[in-house]
XYZ file of C-alpha atoms in Angstrom:
168
model
C -32.157 -1.013 57.379
C -32.861 2.431 56.059
C -29.185 3.399 56.239
C -28.105 0.209 54.475
C -30.661 0.693 51.695
C -29.629 4.294 51.289
C -25.940 3.243 51.077
C -26.713 0.666 48.402
C -28.569 3.248 46.304
C -25.628 5.657 46.622
C -23.190 2.887 45.630
C -25.314 2.006 42.570
C -25.438 5.659 41.583
C -21.690 5.844 41.955
C -21.222 2.746 39.784
C -23.609 4.202 37.176
C -21.755 7.520 37.125
C -18.408 5.775 36.715
C -19.886 3.567 33.984
C -21.252 6.579 32.092
C -17.937 8.375 32.428
C -16.139 5.370 30.966
C -18.593 5.090 28.083
C -18.336 8.816 27.387
C -14.537 8.731 27.423
C -14.463 5.704 25.127
C -16.802 7.377 22.668
C -14.768 10.543 22.822
C -11.594 8.581 22.188
C -13.141 6.855 19.197
C -14.289 10.181 17.815
C -10.782 11.543 18.198
C -9.438 8.573 16.272
C -11.946 9.297 13.515
C -13.908 6.393 12.197
C -13.317 5.806 8.509
C -16.301 6.190 6.262
C -16.268 5.770 2.493
C -17.215 9.444 2.099
C -14.487 10.755 4.395
C -11.887 8.502 2.783
C -12.949 9.588 -0.722
C -12.554 13.235 0.269
C -9.135 12.591 1.779
C -8.038 10.595 -1.260
C -9.284 13.225 -3.697
C -7.400 15.948 -1.846
C -4.236 13.838 -1.844
C -4.724 13.246 -5.573
C -5.100 16.988 -6.186
C -1.950 17.538 -4.123
C -0.198 14.984 -6.374
C 0.436 12.671 -3.416
C -0.499 9.569 -5.379
C 1.236 7.026 -3.137
C -0.773 8.305 -0.164
C -4.035 8.590 -2.115
C -4.117 5.025 -3.456
C -4.561 3.309 -0.044
C -7.400 5.730 0.790
C -9.271 4.744 -2.369
C -8.523 1.060 -1.807
C -9.977 1.381 1.692
C -13.113 2.989 0.230
C -13.570 -0.091 -1.933
C -12.960 -2.370 1.064
C -15.738 -0.585 2.950
C -18.127 -0.217 0.005
C -17.436 -2.210 -3.151
C -20.035 -0.212 -5.105
C -17.885 2.946 -5.058
C -16.705 2.768 -8.672
C -15.330 6.324 -8.486
C -12.586 5.026 -6.198
C -11.408 2.767 -9.041
C -11.340 5.791 -11.360
C -9.134 7.670 -8.924
C -6.849 4.691 -8.382
C -6.465 4.431 -12.155
C -5.690 8.153 -12.380
C -3.081 7.862 -9.637
C -1.325 5.038 -11.448
C -1.552 6.920 -14.741
C 0.151 9.914 -13.132
C 2.923 7.598 -11.917
C 3.246 5.772 -15.263
C 1.960 2.492 -13.785
C -0.047 1.576 -16.842
C -0.956 -2.046 -16.096
C -2.497 -1.133 -12.738
C -4.095 1.962 -14.243
C -5.733 -0.140 -16.950
C -6.923 -2.852 -14.565
C -8.506 -0.318 -12.187
C -10.072 1.630 -15.053
C -11.540 -1.636 -16.348
C -13.019 -2.347 -12.906
C -14.617 1.104 -12.904
C -15.959 0.481 -16.417
C -17.393 -2.894 -15.427
C -19.088 -1.345 -12.393
C -20.409 1.799 -14.079
C -19.820 2.006 -17.850
C -21.866 5.202 -18.059
C -20.298 6.740 -14.947
C -18.804 10.182 -15.197
C -15.250 10.059 -16.589
C -15.180 6.244 -16.527
C -14.934 5.767 -20.295
C -12.499 8.659 -20.672
C -10.275 7.280 -17.908
C -10.256 3.783 -19.401
C -9.489 5.142 -22.864
C -6.687 7.336 -21.540
C -5.203 4.439 -19.566
C -5.337 2.130 -22.587
C -3.753 4.705 -24.887
C -1.034 5.536 -22.361
C -0.350 1.879 -21.646
C -0.283 0.992 -25.335
C 2.090 3.856 -26.127
C 4.422 2.913 -23.263
C 4.391 -0.751 -24.328
C 5.158 0.255 -27.924
C 8.117 2.394 -26.815
C 9.534 -0.428 -24.698
C 9.173 -3.018 -27.465
C 6.336 -4.952 -25.800
C 4.427 -5.226 -29.039
C 1.891 -7.864 -27.967
C 0.765 -5.692 -25.032
C 0.747 -2.622 -27.258
C -1.406 -4.354 -29.870
C -3.869 -5.596 -27.271
C -4.235 -2.172 -25.640
C -4.489 -0.293 -28.944
C -7.171 -2.695 -30.216
C -9.190 -2.223 -27.025
C -8.690 1.542 -27.311
C -9.964 1.515 -30.905
C -13.137 -0.254 -29.741
C -13.735 2.585 -27.286
C -12.623 5.413 -29.586
C -13.162 4.194 -33.159
C -12.709 7.665 -34.674
C -9.354 8.429 -33.036
C -6.520 7.990 -35.530
C -3.958 7.581 -32.723
C -5.289 4.100 -32.052
C -4.931 2.987 -35.665
C -1.483 4.523 -36.105
C -0.299 2.988 -32.855
C -1.597 -0.487 -33.584
C -0.031 -0.296 -37.055
C 3.340 0.561 -35.519
C 2.963 -2.252 -32.986
C 2.146 -4.776 -35.732
C 5.206 -3.622 -37.689
C 7.344 -3.924 -34.566
C 6.052 -7.460 -34.091
C 6.886 -8.243 -37.732
C 3.230 -8.714 -38.594
C 3.124 -6.603 -41.770
C -0.179 -7.881 -43.167
C -2.043 -6.801 -40.025
C -0.166 -3.499 -40.067
C -1.475 -2.782 -43.556
C -5.024 -3.558 -42.460
């Protein structure tokens, strides 16, 4: 009886040791894979942005938003990435999302204004006058003292053949 009891205890200890080794190796493997956190992804994305690797940075920032939808700074960086690539529609939409989430957030207003001005200017150059007008008007609401908005919207109205609005 004593020998059998002793054997069972040793077997249980062996099973426990193997179990702990498995758990430890699984945890170690997960650590090696690196769990994504919003903070770690933001840092990676910001470094990629600084390195001008915009295509690689955008998915990092999108993943931040997937994990934590309150991270408005990720929208700012997505907008900046698209601005750097000349993707004005996506830059504007992401800058608007940042503005909706945190209108007083650092660089949010500046990023939205820059995206609108860039998008409006690009639309004007490509003859998309309706888009240009819309973006310039929104830009003027954000930056009412900036003459570039008024000059641009005037040019867009002229391009659209709307001379009365251009004079205004």
